[in-house]
């Protein structure tokens, strides 16, 4: 067994993420983020992606492996954590992952959901999208132009946008990592970047990550804008990207994972923690200071998603506040 830190693009990890898609995790490309660590077992074709925070391993997205290797890697990771006397918590598991973890003895609970639009069915026509069309039109009337560009061509502009965006969040705001994408780095050639400009100056952008599996397509990932200015910037950029993706024959646009959303009793597995289930519902209602789930969901619902995919967290042992908190530590939230 081996655990390694990777800040360069590992072609074997990319191959595993592309190939082992049984769980259809729309966020699987985040496994390629710089700053992640990889766990492997000799002779086993698969990988586990994680970050260490304090005395915990926070594992991302289940096990990327063939079905006959899945259990071996999960068992190996669990033993590695125990040998190192570390807690183990796994996040952004899809339903097939969640069932495997439950069978292995983990405590598994729904933590949120991800959302997806089937592009062949999508249209902005009709009264349902009147407000969305108005916001997009307003941004365009205010001079917004949208262009897909290589990230290398706009590095300085992106830094300016990022700095202004983060500054608007308050003195103690930190850029999120791990469960969100990146712009730049070794994996950037596999992403797509759409930039919105006014009077030739970039003011906003959306990065899209590839999605593999049965609902292959792109994921609306990192998005930022200079505060103030025209409304409708992000909506106009995403509409332009949808138009381009649809012309290319792309089937799915995913909107990624939002914690505390899409919670439903029927999504829970046997043996889940009722106390942790209560906490997720409480954070949906009252947890905006921890994560703005309601405003994130409001944006996603503007696009009338066709599919809602429950996502799960798994604890090696009872569900714990400490393990949950370490997920947010791994994300650089605090």
GROMACS .gro file of C-alpha atoms in nm:
model
  334
    1UNK     CA    1   0.000   0.000   0.000
    2UNK     CA    2   0.119   0.351  -0.070
    3UNK     CA    3  -0.001   0.704  -0.006
    4UNK     CA    4   0.150   0.986  -0.207
    5UNK     CA    5   0.098   1.358  -0.250
    6UNK     CA    6   0.055   1.473  -0.608
    7UNK     CA    7   0.095   1.829  -0.739
    8UNK     CA    8   0.154   1.722  -1.100
    9UNK     CA    9  -0.094   1.564  -1.337
   10UNK     CA   10  -0.085   1.190  -1.279
   11UNK     CA   11  -0.189   1.025  -1.605
   12UNK     CA   12  -0.273   0.701  -1.424
   13UNK     CA   13  -0.518   0.884  -1.196
   14UNK     CA   14  -0.677   1.053  -1.497
   15UNK     CA   15  -0.712   0.713  -1.666
   16UNK     CA   16  -0.875   0.563  -1.357
   17UNK     CA   17  -1.118   0.851  -1.320
   18UNK     CA   18  -1.213   0.823  -1.687
   19UNK     CA   19  -1.237   0.444  -1.688
   20UNK     CA   20  -1.388   0.350  -1.353
   21UNK     CA   21  -1.719   0.534  -1.375
   22UNK     CA   22  -1.959   0.284  -1.218
   23UNK     CA   23  -2.079   0.536  -0.959
   24UNK     CA   24  -2.130   0.812  -1.223
   25UNK     CA   25  -1.980   1.077  -0.998
   26UNK     CA   26  -2.019   1.407  -1.185
   27UNK     CA   27  -1.745   1.565  -0.974
   28UNK     CA   28  -1.486   1.292  -1.033
   29UNK     CA   29  -1.250   1.524  -1.222
   30UNK     CA   30  -1.185   1.707  -0.895
   31UNK     CA   31  -0.966   1.409  -0.812
   32UNK     CA   32  -0.708   1.578  -1.039
   33UNK     CA   33  -0.690   1.892  -0.822
   34UNK     CA   34  -0.342   1.988  -0.710
   35UNK     CA   35  -0.298   1.940  -0.337
   36UNK     CA   36  -0.469   1.599  -0.331
   37UNK     CA   37  -0.303   1.281  -0.211
   38UNK     CA   38  -0.347   0.937  -0.369
   39UNK     CA   39  -0.372   0.596  -0.205
   40UNK     CA   40  -0.303   0.279  -0.404
   41UNK     CA   41  -0.254  -0.091  -0.339
   42UNK     CA   42   0.019  -0.275  -0.538
   43UNK     CA   43  -0.127  -0.490  -0.812
   44UNK     CA   44  -0.474  -0.333  -0.778
   45UNK     CA   45  -0.598  -0.114  -1.062
   46UNK     CA   46  -0.753   0.176  -0.880
   47UNK     CA   47  -0.693   0.484  -0.668
   48UNK     CA   48  -0.837   0.663  -0.368
   49UNK     CA   49  -0.808   1.042  -0.345
   50UNK     CA   50  -0.789   1.220  -0.010
   51UNK     CA   51  -0.648   1.506   0.195
   52UNK     CA   52  -0.513   1.484   0.545
   53UNK     CA   53  -0.630   1.743   0.797
   54UNK     CA   54  -0.502   1.710   1.150
   55UNK     CA   55  -0.579   1.359   1.272
   56UNK     CA   56  -0.822   1.281   0.992
   57UNK     CA   57  -0.814   1.156   0.635
   58UNK     CA   58  -1.088   1.317   0.427
   59UNK     CA   59  -1.149   1.101   0.123
   60UNK     CA   60  -1.312   1.232  -0.193
   61UNK     CA   61  -1.560   1.065  -0.424
   62UNK     CA   62  -1.548   0.698  -0.334
   63UNK     CA   63  -1.303   0.449  -0.484
   64UNK     CA   64  -1.200   0.483  -0.848
   65UNK     CA   65  -1.152   0.117  -0.935
   66UNK     CA   66  -1.303  -0.177  -1.119
   67UNK     CA   67  -1.581  -0.358  -0.926
   68UNK     CA   68  -1.356  -0.650  -0.830
   69UNK     CA   69  -1.093  -0.410  -0.692
   70UNK     CA   70  -1.325  -0.168  -0.513
   71UNK     CA   71  -1.340  -0.355  -0.183
   72UNK     CA   72  -0.965  -0.419  -0.175
   73UNK     CA   73  -0.886  -0.050  -0.205
   74UNK     CA   74  -1.148   0.053   0.048
   75UNK     CA   75  -1.022  -0.206   0.295
   76UNK     CA   76  -0.662  -0.097   0.234
   77UNK     CA   77  -0.746   0.268   0.291
   78UNK     CA   78  -0.930   0.187   0.609
   79UNK     CA   79  -0.637  -0.014   0.742
   80UNK     CA   80  -0.393   0.260   0.646
   81UNK     CA   81  -0.594   0.517   0.841
   82UNK     CA   82  -0.614   0.289   1.142
   83UNK     CA   83  -0.241   0.211   1.130
   84UNK     CA   84  -0.174   0.586   1.129
   85UNK     CA   85  -0.433   0.635   1.406
   86UNK     CA   86  -0.633   0.870   1.190
   87UNK     CA   87  -1.007   0.919   1.163
   88UNK     CA   88  -1.152   0.844   0.820
   89UNK     CA   89  -1.442   1.030   0.664
   90UNK     CA   90  -1.546   1.002   0.299
   91UNK     CA   91  -1.746   1.268   0.119
   92UNK     CA   92  -1.928   1.314  -0.212
   93UNK     CA   93  -2.014   0.948  -0.243
   94UNK     CA   94  -2.274   0.857  -0.504
   95UNK     CA   95  -2.548   0.607  -0.423
   96UNK     CA   96  -2.353   0.302  -0.551
   97UNK     CA   97  -2.053   0.412  -0.340
   98UNK     CA   98  -2.273   0.470  -0.037
   99UNK     CA   99  -2.410   0.117  -0.056
  100UNK     CA  100  -2.059  -0.030  -0.076
  101UNK     CA  101  -1.945   0.171   0.225
  102UNK     CA  102  -2.253   0.074   0.425
  103UNK     CA  103  -2.189  -0.293   0.350
  104UNK     CA  104  -1.831  -0.244   0.471
  105UNK     CA  105  -1.959  -0.117   0.806
  106UNK     CA  106  -1.938   0.261   0.762
  107UNK     CA  107  -2.208   0.494   0.894
  108UNK     CA  108  -2.352   0.655   0.581
  109UNK     CA  109  -2.578   0.960   0.559
  110UNK     CA  110  -2.698   1.188   0.284
  111UNK     CA  111  -2.508   1.517   0.297
  112UNK     CA  112  -2.656   1.697  -0.005
  113UNK     CA  113  -2.714   1.658  -0.376
  114UNK     CA  114  -2.590   1.749  -0.721
  115UNK     CA  115  -2.800   1.874  -1.010
  116UNK     CA  116  -2.791   1.818  -1.386
  117UNK     CA  117  -2.961   1.942  -1.703
  118UNK     CA  118  -3.016   1.716  -2.003
  119UNK     CA  119  -2.918   1.952  -2.283
  120UNK     CA  120  -3.119   1.791  -2.567
  121UNK     CA  121  -3.434   1.869  -2.364
  122UNK     CA  122  -3.326   2.215  -2.253
  123UNK     CA  123  -3.468   2.539  -2.385
  124UNK     CA  124  -3.485   2.895  -2.251
  125UNK     CA  125  -3.821   2.949  -2.419
  126UNK     CA  126  -4.143   2.976  -2.221
  127UNK     CA  127  -4.271   3.173  -1.926
  128UNK     CA  128  -4.076   2.960  -1.679
  129UNK     CA  129  -3.752   3.118  -1.796
  130UNK     CA  130  -3.877   3.473  -1.843
  131UNK     CA  131  -3.678   3.615  -1.549
  132UNK     CA  132  -3.366   3.427  -1.654
  133UNK     CA  133  -3.394   3.556  -2.011
  134UNK     CA  134  -3.442   3.910  -1.880
  135UNK     CA  135  -3.126   3.888  -1.667
  136UNK     CA  136  -2.925   3.755  -1.961
  137UNK     CA  137  -3.061   4.028  -2.191
  138UNK     CA  138  -2.979   4.296  -1.938
  139UNK     CA  139  -2.617   4.179  -1.912
  140UNK     CA  140  -2.584   4.177  -2.290
  141UNK     CA  141  -2.739   4.524  -2.319
  142UNK     CA  142  -2.483   4.644  -2.066
  143UNK     CA  143  -2.208   4.541  -2.306
  144UNK     CA  144  -2.121   4.192  -2.192
  145UNK     CA  145  -1.947   3.967  -2.443
  146UNK     CA  146  -1.872   3.603  -2.374
  147UNK     CA  147  -1.582   3.406  -2.516
  148UNK     CA  148  -1.425   3.068  -2.454
  149UNK     CA  149  -1.053   3.127  -2.401
  150UNK     CA  150  -0.743   2.936  -2.289
  151UNK     CA  151  -0.673   3.009  -1.924
  152UNK     CA  152  -0.310   3.094  -2.003
  153UNK     CA  153  -0.429   3.391  -2.210
  154UNK     CA  154  -0.610   3.560  -1.921
  155UNK     CA  155  -0.411   3.467  -1.611
  156UNK     CA  156  -0.369   3.824  -1.488
  157UNK     CA  157  -0.736   3.907  -1.547
  158UNK     CA  158  -0.844   3.596  -1.357
  159UNK     CA  159  -0.626   3.693  -1.062
  160UNK     CA  160  -0.788   4.038  -1.061
  161UNK     CA  161  -1.137   3.887  -1.063
  162UNK     CA  162  -1.046   3.637  -0.791
  163UNK     CA  163  -0.898   3.908  -0.569
  164UNK     CA  164  -1.203   4.134  -0.604
  165UNK     CA  165  -1.443   3.843  -0.551
  166UNK     CA  166  -1.264   3.720  -0.237
  167UNK     CA  167  -1.233   4.073  -0.101
  168UNK     CA  168  -1.610   4.113  -0.118
  169UNK     CA  169  -1.657   3.814   0.113
  170UNK     CA  170  -1.507   3.983   0.419
  171UNK     CA  171  -1.173   4.008   0.594
  172UNK     CA  172  -1.159   3.643   0.697
  173UNK     CA  173  -1.284   3.485   0.374
  174UNK     CA  174  -1.078   3.201   0.228
  175UNK     CA  175  -1.096   3.048  -0.120
  176UNK     CA  176  -1.252   2.702  -0.108
  177UNK     CA  177  -1.055   2.398  -0.227
  178UNK     CA  178  -1.086   2.020  -0.261
  179UNK     CA  179  -1.460   1.990  -0.336
  180UNK     CA  180  -1.448   2.270  -0.592
  181UNK     CA  181  -1.244   2.294  -0.909
  182UNK     CA  182  -0.941   2.498  -0.999
  183UNK     CA  183  -0.826   2.713  -1.286
  184UNK     CA  184  -0.470   2.655  -1.395
  185UNK     CA  185  -0.234   2.377  -1.297
  186UNK     CA  186  -0.147   2.058  -1.482
  187UNK     CA  187  -0.510   1.953  -1.540
  188UNK     CA  188  -0.616   2.281  -1.703
  189UNK     CA  189  -0.593   2.153  -2.065
  190UNK     CA  190  -0.884   1.920  -1.984
  191UNK     CA  191  -1.112   2.201  -1.860
  192UNK     CA  192  -1.295   2.476  -2.050
  193UNK     CA  193  -1.306   2.841  -1.952
  194UNK     CA  194  -1.571   3.096  -2.055
  195UNK     CA  195  -1.497   3.460  -1.974
  196UNK     CA  196  -1.737   3.754  -1.972
  197UNK     CA  197  -1.596   4.097  -2.060
  198UNK     CA  198  -1.733   4.451  -2.070
  199UNK     CA  199  -1.553   4.714  -2.279
  200UNK     CA  200  -1.276   4.460  -2.335
  201UNK     CA  201  -1.208   4.401  -1.965
  202UNK     CA  202  -1.283   4.055  -1.815
  203UNK     CA  203  -1.532   4.086  -1.530
  204UNK     CA  204  -1.647   3.728  -1.469
  205UNK     CA  205  -1.579   3.368  -1.563
  206UNK     CA  206  -1.703   3.010  -1.533
  207UNK     CA  207  -1.476   2.707  -1.550
  208UNK     CA  208  -1.623   2.376  -1.672
  209UNK     CA  209  -1.476   2.037  -1.581
  210UNK     CA  210  -1.528   1.717  -1.783
  211UNK     CA  211  -1.778   1.460  -1.658
  212UNK     CA  212  -1.742   1.091  -1.739
  213UNK     CA  213  -1.982   0.798  -1.715
  214UNK     CA  214  -2.344   0.750  -1.825
  215UNK     CA  215  -2.419   1.122  -1.791
  216UNK     CA  216  -2.102   1.241  -1.960
  217UNK     CA  217  -2.070   1.608  -2.038
  218UNK     CA  218  -1.942   1.913  -1.849
  219UNK     CA  219  -1.977   2.043  -1.496
  220UNK     CA  220  -2.040   2.410  -1.420
  221UNK     CA  221  -1.762   2.442  -1.168
  222UNK     CA  222  -1.566   2.741  -1.041
  223UNK     CA  223  -1.742   3.072  -1.109
  224UNK     CA  224  -1.643   3.420  -1.002
  225UNK     CA  225  -1.719   3.781  -1.087
  226UNK     CA  226  -1.611   4.128  -0.993
  227UNK     CA  227  -1.868   4.249  -0.736
  228UNK     CA  228  -2.122   4.508  -0.840
  229UNK     CA  229  -2.173   4.600  -1.201
  230UNK     CA  230  -2.426   4.442  -1.429
  231UNK     CA  231  -2.667   4.174  -1.307
  232UNK     CA  232  -2.696   3.854  -1.506
  233UNK     CA  233  -2.325   3.806  -1.578
  234UNK     CA  234  -2.305   3.443  -1.468
  235UNK     CA  235  -2.637   3.356  -1.628
  236UNK     CA  236  -2.524   3.503  -1.961
  237UNK     CA  237  -2.193   3.317  -1.952
  238UNK     CA  238  -2.363   2.988  -1.872
  239UNK     CA  239  -2.624   3.041  -2.144
  240UNK     CA  240  -2.344   3.098  -2.396
  241UNK     CA  241  -2.169   2.782  -2.280
  242UNK     CA  242  -2.494   2.583  -2.306
  243UNK     CA  243  -2.542   2.706  -2.661
  244UNK     CA  244  -2.192   2.592  -2.754
  245UNK     CA  245  -2.218   2.258  -2.574
  246UNK     CA  246  -2.554   2.186  -2.739
  247UNK     CA  247  -2.411   2.260  -3.083
  248UNK     CA  248  -2.134   2.011  -3.008
  249UNK     CA  249  -2.382   1.740  -2.916
  250UNK     CA  250  -2.300   1.740  -2.544
  251UNK     CA  251  -2.570   1.551  -2.352
  252UNK     CA  252  -2.538   1.676  -1.994
  253UNK     CA  253  -2.451   1.992  -1.806
  254UNK     CA  254  -2.394   1.927  -1.437
  255UNK     CA  255  -2.414   2.193  -1.168
  256UNK     CA  256  -2.211   2.009  -0.907
  257UNK     CA  257  -2.254   1.928  -0.542
  258UNK     CA  258  -2.428   2.153  -0.292
  259UNK     CA  259  -2.428   2.039   0.072
  260UNK     CA  260  -2.752   2.031   0.271
  261UNK     CA  261  -2.972   2.037  -0.044
  262UNK     CA  262  -3.202   1.772  -0.192
  263UNK     CA  263  -3.236   1.599   0.145
  264UNK     CA  264  -3.507   1.332   0.155
  265UNK     CA  265  -3.594   1.046   0.387
  266UNK     CA  266  -3.608   0.801   0.094
  267UNK     CA  267  -3.245   0.879   0.010
  268UNK     CA  268  -3.114   0.760   0.346
  269UNK     CA  269  -2.965   0.410   0.379
  270UNK     CA  270  -3.030   0.158   0.658
  271UNK     CA  271  -2.808   0.226   0.957
  272UNK     CA  272  -2.776   0.600   0.896
  273UNK     CA  273  -2.740   0.835   1.191
  274UNK     CA  274  -3.068   1.012   1.278
  275UNK     CA  275  -2.874   1.278   1.469
  276UNK     CA  276  -2.655   1.357   1.167
  277UNK     CA  277  -2.964   1.356   0.945
  278UNK     CA  278  -3.119   1.617   1.176
  279UNK     CA  279  -2.800   1.825   1.158
  280UNK     CA  280  -2.809   1.833   0.777
  281UNK     CA  281  -3.169   1.957   0.780
  282UNK     CA  282  -3.080   2.216   1.044
  283UNK     CA  283  -2.786   2.343   0.837
  284UNK     CA  284  -3.010   2.371   0.530
  285UNK     CA  285  -3.242   2.596   0.727
  286UNK     CA  286  -2.995   2.785   0.947
  287UNK     CA  287  -2.644   2.720   0.821
  288UNK     CA  288  -2.585   3.006   0.575
  289UNK     CA  289  -2.288   3.125   0.780
  290UNK     CA  290  -2.120   2.788   0.726
  291UNK     CA  291  -2.218   2.749   0.359
  292UNK     CA  292  -2.472   2.946   0.147
  293UNK     CA  293  -2.661   2.636   0.035
  294UNK     CA  294  -2.991   2.811  -0.027
  295UNK     CA  295  -2.847   3.078  -0.258
  296UNK     CA  296  -2.642   2.814  -0.441
  297UNK     CA  297  -2.952   2.604  -0.496
  298UNK     CA  298  -3.151   2.907  -0.610
  299UNK     CA  299  -2.901   2.962  -0.893
  300UNK     CA  300  -2.909   2.596  -0.997
  301UNK     CA  301  -3.286   2.577  -0.995
  302UNK     CA  302  -3.302   2.868  -1.242
  303UNK     CA  303  -3.194   2.617  -1.507
  304UNK     CA  304  -3.470   2.364  -1.423
  305UNK     CA  305  -3.247   2.059  -1.367
  306UNK     CA  306  -3.380   1.730  -1.498
  307UNK     CA  307  -3.191   1.511  -1.248
  308UNK     CA  308  -3.115   1.542  -0.877
  309UNK     CA  309  -2.845   1.305  -0.753
  310UNK     CA  310  -2.819   1.247  -0.376
  311UNK     CA  311  -2.466   1.254  -0.238
  312UNK     CA  312  -2.339   1.096   0.080
  313UNK     CA  313  -2.084   1.110   0.360
  314UNK     CA  314  -1.944   0.797   0.525
  315UNK     CA  315  -1.774   0.768   0.864
  316UNK     CA  316  -1.552   0.480   0.969
  317UNK     CA  317  -1.739   0.438   1.295
  318UNK     CA  318  -2.026   0.649   1.429
  319UNK     CA  319  -2.111   0.976   1.255
  320UNK     CA  320  -1.911   1.247   1.427
  321UNK     CA  321  -1.903   1.625   1.438
  322UNK     CA  322  -1.522   1.609   1.434
  323UNK     CA  323  -1.518   1.413   1.110
  324UNK     CA  324  -1.774   1.648   0.956
  325UNK     CA  325  -1.572   1.953   1.061
  326UNK     CA  326  -1.259   1.808   0.901
  327UNK     CA  327  -1.438   1.801   0.565
  328UNK     CA  328  -1.464   2.180   0.586
  329UNK     CA  329  -1.103   2.202   0.703
  330UNK     CA  330  -0.996   2.005   0.396
  331UNK     CA  331  -1.193   2.256   0.186
  332UNK     CA  332  -1.003   2.546   0.346
  333UNK     CA  333  -1.330   2.682   0.485
  334UNK     CA  334  -1.165   2.736   0.825
   0.00000   0.00000   0.00000
